[in-house]
PDB file of C-alpha atoms in Angstrom:
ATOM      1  CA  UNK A  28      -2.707  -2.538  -3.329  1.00 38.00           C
ATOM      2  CA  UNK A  29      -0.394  -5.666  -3.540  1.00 39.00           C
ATOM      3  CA  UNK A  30       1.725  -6.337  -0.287  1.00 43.00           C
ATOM      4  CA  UNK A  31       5.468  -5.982  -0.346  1.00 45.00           C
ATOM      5  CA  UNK A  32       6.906  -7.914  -3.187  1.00 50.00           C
ATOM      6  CA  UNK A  33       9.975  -9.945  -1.834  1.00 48.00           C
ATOM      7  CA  UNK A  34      12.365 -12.008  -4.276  1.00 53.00           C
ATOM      8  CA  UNK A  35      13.286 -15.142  -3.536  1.00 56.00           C
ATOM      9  CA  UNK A  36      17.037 -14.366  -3.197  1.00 65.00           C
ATOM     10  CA  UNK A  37      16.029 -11.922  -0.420  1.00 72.00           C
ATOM     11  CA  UNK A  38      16.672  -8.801  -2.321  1.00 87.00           C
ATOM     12  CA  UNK A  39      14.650  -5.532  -1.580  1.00 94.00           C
ATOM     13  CA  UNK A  40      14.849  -2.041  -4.263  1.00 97.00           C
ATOM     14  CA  UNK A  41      13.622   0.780  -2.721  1.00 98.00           C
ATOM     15  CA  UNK A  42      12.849   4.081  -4.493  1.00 98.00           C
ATOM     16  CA  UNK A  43      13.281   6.819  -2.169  1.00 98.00           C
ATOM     17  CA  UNK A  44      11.613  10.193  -2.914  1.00 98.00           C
ATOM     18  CA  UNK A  45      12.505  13.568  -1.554  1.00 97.00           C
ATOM     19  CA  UNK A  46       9.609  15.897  -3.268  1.00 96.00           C
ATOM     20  CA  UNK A  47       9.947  19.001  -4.356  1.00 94.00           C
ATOM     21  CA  UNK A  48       7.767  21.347  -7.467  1.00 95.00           C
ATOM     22  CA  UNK A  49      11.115  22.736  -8.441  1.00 96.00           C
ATOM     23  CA  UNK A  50      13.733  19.555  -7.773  1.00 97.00           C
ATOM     24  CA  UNK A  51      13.051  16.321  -6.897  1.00 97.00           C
ATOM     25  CA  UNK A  52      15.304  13.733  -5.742  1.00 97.00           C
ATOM     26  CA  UNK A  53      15.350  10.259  -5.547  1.00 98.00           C
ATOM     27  CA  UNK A  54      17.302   7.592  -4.847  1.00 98.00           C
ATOM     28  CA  UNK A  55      17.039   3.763  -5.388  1.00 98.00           C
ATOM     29  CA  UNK A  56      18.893   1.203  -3.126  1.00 97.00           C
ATOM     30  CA  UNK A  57      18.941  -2.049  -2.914  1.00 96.00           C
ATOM     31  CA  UNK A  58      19.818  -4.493  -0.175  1.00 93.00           C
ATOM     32  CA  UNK A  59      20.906  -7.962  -0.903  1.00 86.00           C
ATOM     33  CA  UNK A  60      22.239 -10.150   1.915  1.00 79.00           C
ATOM     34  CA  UNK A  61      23.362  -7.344   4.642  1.00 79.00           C
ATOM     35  CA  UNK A  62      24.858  -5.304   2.268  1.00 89.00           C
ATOM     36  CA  UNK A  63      22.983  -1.719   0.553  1.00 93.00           C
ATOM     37  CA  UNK A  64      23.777  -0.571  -2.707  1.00 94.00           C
ATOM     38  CA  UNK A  65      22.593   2.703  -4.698  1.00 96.00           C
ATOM     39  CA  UNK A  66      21.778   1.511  -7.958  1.00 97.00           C
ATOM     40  CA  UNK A  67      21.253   4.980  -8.813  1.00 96.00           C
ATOM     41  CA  UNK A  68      20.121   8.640  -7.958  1.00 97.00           C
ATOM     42  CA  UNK A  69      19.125  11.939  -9.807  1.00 96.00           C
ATOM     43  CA  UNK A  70      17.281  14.688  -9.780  1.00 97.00           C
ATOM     44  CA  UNK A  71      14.149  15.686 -12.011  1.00 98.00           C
ATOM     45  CA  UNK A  72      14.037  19.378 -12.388  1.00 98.00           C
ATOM     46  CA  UNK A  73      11.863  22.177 -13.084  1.00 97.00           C
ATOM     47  CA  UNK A  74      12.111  25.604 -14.352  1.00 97.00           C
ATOM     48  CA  UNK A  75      10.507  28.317 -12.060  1.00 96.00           C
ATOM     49  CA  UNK A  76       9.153  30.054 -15.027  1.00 98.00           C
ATOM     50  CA  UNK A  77       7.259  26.728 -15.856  1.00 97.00           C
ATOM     51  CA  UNK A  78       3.558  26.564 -14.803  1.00 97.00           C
ATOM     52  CA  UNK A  79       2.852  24.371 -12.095  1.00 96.00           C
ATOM     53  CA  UNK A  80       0.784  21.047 -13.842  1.00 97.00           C
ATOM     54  CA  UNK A  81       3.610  21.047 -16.437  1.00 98.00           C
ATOM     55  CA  UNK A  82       5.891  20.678 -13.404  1.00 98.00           C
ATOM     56  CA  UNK A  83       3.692  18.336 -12.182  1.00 98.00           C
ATOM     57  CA  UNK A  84       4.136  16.285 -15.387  1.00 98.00           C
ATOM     58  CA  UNK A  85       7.845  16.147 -15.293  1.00 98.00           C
ATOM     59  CA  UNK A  86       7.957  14.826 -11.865  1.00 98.00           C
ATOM     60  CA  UNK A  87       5.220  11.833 -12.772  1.00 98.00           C
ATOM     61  CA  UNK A  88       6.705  11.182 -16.206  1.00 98.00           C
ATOM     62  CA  UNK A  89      10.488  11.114 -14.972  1.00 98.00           C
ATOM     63  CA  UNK A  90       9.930   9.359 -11.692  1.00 98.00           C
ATOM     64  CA  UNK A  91       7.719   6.702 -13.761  1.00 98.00           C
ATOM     65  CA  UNK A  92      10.418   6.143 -16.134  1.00 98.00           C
ATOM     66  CA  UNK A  93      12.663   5.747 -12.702  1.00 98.00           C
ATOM     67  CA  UNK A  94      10.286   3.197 -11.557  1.00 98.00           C
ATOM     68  CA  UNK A  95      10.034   1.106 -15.303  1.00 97.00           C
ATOM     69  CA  UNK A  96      13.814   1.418 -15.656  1.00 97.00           C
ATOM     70  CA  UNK A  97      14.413  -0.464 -12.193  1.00 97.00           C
ATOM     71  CA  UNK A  98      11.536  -1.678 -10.724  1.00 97.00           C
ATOM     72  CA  UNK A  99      11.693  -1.074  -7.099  1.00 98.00           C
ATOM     73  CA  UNK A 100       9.632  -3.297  -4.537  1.00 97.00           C
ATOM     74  CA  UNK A 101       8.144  -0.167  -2.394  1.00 97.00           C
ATOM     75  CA  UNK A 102       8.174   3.794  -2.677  1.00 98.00           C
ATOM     76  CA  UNK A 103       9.440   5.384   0.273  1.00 98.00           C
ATOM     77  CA  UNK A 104       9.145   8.995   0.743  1.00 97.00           C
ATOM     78  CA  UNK A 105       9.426  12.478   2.851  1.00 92.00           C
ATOM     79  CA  UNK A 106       5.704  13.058   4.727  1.00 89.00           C
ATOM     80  CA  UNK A 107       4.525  16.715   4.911  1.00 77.00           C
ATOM     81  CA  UNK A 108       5.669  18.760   7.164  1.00 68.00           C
ATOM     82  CA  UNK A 109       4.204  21.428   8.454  1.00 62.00           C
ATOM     83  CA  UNK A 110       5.900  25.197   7.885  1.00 64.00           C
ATOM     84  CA  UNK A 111       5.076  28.543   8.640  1.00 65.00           C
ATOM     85  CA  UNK A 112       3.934  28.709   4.703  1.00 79.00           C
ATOM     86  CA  UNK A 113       0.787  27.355   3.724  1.00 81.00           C
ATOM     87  CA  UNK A 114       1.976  27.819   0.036  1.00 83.00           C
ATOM     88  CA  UNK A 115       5.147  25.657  -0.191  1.00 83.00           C
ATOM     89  CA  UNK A 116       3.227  23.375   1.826  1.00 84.00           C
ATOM     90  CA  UNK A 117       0.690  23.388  -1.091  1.00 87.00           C
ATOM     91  CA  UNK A 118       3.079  22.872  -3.504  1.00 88.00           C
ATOM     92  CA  UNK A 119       4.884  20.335  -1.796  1.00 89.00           C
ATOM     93  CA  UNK A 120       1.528  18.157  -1.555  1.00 91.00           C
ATOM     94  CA  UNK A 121       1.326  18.171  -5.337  1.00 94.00           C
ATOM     95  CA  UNK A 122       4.706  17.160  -5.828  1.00 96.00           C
ATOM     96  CA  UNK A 123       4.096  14.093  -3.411  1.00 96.00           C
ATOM     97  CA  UNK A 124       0.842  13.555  -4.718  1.00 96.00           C
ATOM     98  CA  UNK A 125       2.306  13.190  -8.188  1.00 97.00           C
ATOM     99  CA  UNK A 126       5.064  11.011  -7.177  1.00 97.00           C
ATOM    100  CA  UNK A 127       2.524   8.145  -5.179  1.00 97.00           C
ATOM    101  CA  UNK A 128       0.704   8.275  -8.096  1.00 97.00           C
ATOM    102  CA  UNK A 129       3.567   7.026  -9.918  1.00 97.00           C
ATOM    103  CA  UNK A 130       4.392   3.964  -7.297  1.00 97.00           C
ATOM    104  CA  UNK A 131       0.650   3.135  -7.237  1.00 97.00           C
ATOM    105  CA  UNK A 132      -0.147   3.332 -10.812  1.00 97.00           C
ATOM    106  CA  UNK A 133       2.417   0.269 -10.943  1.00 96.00           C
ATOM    107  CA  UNK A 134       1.426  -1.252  -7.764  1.00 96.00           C
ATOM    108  CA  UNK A 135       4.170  -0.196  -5.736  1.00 97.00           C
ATOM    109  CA  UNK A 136       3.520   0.028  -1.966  1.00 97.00           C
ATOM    110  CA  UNK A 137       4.507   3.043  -0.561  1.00 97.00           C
ATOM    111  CA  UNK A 138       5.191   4.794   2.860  1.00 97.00           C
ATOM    112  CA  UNK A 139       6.449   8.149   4.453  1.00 96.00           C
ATOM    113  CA  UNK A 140       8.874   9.036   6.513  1.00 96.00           C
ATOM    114  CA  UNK A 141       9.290  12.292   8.443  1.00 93.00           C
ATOM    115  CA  UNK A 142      12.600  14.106   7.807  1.00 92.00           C
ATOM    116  CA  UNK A 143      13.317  13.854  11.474  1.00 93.00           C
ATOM    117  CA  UNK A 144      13.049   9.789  11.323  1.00 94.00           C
ATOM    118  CA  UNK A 145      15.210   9.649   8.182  1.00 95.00           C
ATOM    119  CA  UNK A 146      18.191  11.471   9.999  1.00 95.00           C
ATOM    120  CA  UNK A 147      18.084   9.569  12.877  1.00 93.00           C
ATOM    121  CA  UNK A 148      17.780   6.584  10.513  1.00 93.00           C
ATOM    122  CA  UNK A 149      20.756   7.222   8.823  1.00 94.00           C
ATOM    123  CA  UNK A 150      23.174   9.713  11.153  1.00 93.00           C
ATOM    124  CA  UNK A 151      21.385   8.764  14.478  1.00 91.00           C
ATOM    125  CA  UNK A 152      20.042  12.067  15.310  1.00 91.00           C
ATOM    126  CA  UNK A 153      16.765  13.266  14.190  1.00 89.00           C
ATOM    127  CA  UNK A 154      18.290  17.294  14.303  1.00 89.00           C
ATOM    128  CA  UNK A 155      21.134  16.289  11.821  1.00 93.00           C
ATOM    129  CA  UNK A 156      21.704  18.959   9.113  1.00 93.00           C
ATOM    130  CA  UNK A 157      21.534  17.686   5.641  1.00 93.00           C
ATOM    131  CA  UNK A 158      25.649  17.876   5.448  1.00 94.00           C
ATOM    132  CA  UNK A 159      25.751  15.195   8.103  1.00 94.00           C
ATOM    133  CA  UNK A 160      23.097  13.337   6.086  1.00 95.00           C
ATOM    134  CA  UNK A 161      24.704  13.800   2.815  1.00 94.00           C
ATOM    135  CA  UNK A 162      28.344  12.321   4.918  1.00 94.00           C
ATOM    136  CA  UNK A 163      26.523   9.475   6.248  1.00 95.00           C
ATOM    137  CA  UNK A 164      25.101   8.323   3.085  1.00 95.00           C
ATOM    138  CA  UNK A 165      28.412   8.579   1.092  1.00 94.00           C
ATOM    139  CA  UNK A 166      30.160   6.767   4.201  1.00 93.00           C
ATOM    140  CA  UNK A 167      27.700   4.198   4.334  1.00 92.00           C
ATOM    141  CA  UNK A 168      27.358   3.298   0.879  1.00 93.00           C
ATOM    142  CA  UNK A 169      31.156   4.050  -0.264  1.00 91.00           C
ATOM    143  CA  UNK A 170      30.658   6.959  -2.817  1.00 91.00           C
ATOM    144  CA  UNK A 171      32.796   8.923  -4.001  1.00 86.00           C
ATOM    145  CA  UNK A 172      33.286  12.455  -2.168  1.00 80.00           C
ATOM    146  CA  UNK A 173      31.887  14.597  -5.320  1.00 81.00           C
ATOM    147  CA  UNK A 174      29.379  16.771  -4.863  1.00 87.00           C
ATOM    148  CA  UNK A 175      25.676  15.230  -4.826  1.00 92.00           C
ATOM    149  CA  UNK A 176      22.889  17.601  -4.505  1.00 94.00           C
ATOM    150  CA  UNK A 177      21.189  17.595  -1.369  1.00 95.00           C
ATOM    151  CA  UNK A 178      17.633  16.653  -2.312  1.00 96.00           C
ATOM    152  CA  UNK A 179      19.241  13.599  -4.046  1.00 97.00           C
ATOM    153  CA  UNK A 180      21.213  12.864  -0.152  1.00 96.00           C
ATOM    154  CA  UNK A 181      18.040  12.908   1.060  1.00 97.00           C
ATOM    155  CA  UNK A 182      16.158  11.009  -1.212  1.00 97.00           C
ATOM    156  CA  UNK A 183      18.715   8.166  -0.849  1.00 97.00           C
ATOM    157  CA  UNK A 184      18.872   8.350   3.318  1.00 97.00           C
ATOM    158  CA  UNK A 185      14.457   8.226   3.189  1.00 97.00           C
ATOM    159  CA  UNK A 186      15.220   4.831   0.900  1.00 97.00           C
ATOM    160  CA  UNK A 187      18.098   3.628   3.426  1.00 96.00           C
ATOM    161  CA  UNK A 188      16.035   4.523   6.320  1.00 96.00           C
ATOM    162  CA  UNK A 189      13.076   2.374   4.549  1.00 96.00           C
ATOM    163  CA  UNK A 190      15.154  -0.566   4.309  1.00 93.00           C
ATOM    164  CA  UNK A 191      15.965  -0.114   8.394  1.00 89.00           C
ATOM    165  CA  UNK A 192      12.385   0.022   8.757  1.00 89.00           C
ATOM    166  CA  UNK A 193      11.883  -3.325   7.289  1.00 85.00           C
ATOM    167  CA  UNK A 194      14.725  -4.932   9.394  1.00 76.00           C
ATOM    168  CA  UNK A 195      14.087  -3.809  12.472  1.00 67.00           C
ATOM    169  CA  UNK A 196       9.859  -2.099  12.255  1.00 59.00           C
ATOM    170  CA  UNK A 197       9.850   0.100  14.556  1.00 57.00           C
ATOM    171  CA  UNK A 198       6.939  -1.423  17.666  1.00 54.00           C
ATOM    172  CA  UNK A 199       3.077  -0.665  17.278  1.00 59.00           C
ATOM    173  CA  UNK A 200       3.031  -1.051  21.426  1.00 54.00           C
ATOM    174  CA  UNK A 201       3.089   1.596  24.031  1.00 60.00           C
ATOM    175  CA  UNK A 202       4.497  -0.253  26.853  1.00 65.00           C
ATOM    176  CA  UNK A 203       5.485  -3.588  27.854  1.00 66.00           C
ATOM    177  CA  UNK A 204       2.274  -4.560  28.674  1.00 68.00           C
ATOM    178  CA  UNK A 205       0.399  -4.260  25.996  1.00 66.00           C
ATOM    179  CA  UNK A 206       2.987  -6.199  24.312  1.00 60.00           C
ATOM    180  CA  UNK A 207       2.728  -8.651  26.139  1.00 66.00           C
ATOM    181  CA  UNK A 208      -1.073  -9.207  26.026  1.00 71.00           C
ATOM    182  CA  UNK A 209      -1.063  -9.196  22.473  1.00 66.00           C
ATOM    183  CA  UNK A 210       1.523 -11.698  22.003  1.00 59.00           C
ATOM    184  CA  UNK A 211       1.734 -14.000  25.134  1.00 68.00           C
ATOM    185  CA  UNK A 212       2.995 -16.662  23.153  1.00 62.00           C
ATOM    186  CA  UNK A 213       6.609 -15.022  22.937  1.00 57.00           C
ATOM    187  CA  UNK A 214       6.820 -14.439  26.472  1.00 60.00           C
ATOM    188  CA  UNK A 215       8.564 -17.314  28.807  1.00 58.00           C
ATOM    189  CA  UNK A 216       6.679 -18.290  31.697  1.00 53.00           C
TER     190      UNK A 216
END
């Protein structure tokens, strides 16, 4: 897999996924200079009377069309969580497993985000409901007050968060000390 691809005017597009066997979101933003932009958003979905690989097929074929139509630099998307229902947790792995496989079948990088570091991303809380969400997306990127969907909220805040991630990572050290010993040449003597 190819590290992140940056253009030389500093631009980043992320594709931002919010899985789901019945509706997926997503969301693509792109920063350029300090400003984000949605470029665009949607929603692929599925009967419930359709069998589960042809579901399957939608998401990959639709999100891969996403991904030729504006060719993002990374994939970011929800990570599992883990419910009281081993099922939807089932079918939620296929629908994420279907939608990396469309970011690394064009050599997208991709990484996950759990729901409760996407809200406090975007609204600052990691127990925000998906209304708060949903208002701090369409604050933060000026959109009009019509209704959205929810998954497609979400699949724009796990892209937004993404591009906070690459601003400001988030520190691989436990405590001051270890930073320290691993980097000693940032520290003043």
């Amino acid at each position: 897999m190819r590290s992140v691809r940056r253009k030389n005017d500093g631009t980043s597009i992320i594709l931002g996924v919010d899985p789901g066997t019945l509706i997926t979101g997503y969301g693509i933003v792109m920063r350029s200079r300090n400003a984000i932009r949605l470029l665009g958003c949607g929603t692929v979905r599925n009967a419930a009377t359709a069998s589960m690989p042809l579901r399957l097929k939608k998401i990959y074929t639709e999100l891969s069309s996403v991904i030729q139509k504006y060719h993002p630099d990374e994939l970011a998307i929800e990570s599992a969580f883990y419910g009281k229902n081993a099922q939807s947790a089932l079918k939620l792995g296929h629908a994420r497993g279907v939608a990396i496989l469309a970011a690394v079948e064009s050599e997208i990088p991709t990484t996950e985000y759990s729901p409760r570091e996407v809200k406090k991303a975007v609204v600052g809380n990691g127990s925000a409901s998906k209304e708060q969400v949903q208002y701090m997306i369409k604050s933060m990127l000026h959109l009009p007050s019509a209704k959205m969907l929810h998954d497609t909220s979400d699949a724009i805040a796990i892209a937004v968060c993404h591009l906070h991630r690459l601003v400001t990572p988030t520190s691989k050290h436990k405590d001051w000390k270890s930073f320290v010993t691993a980097h000693p040449e940032r520290v003043r003597s």
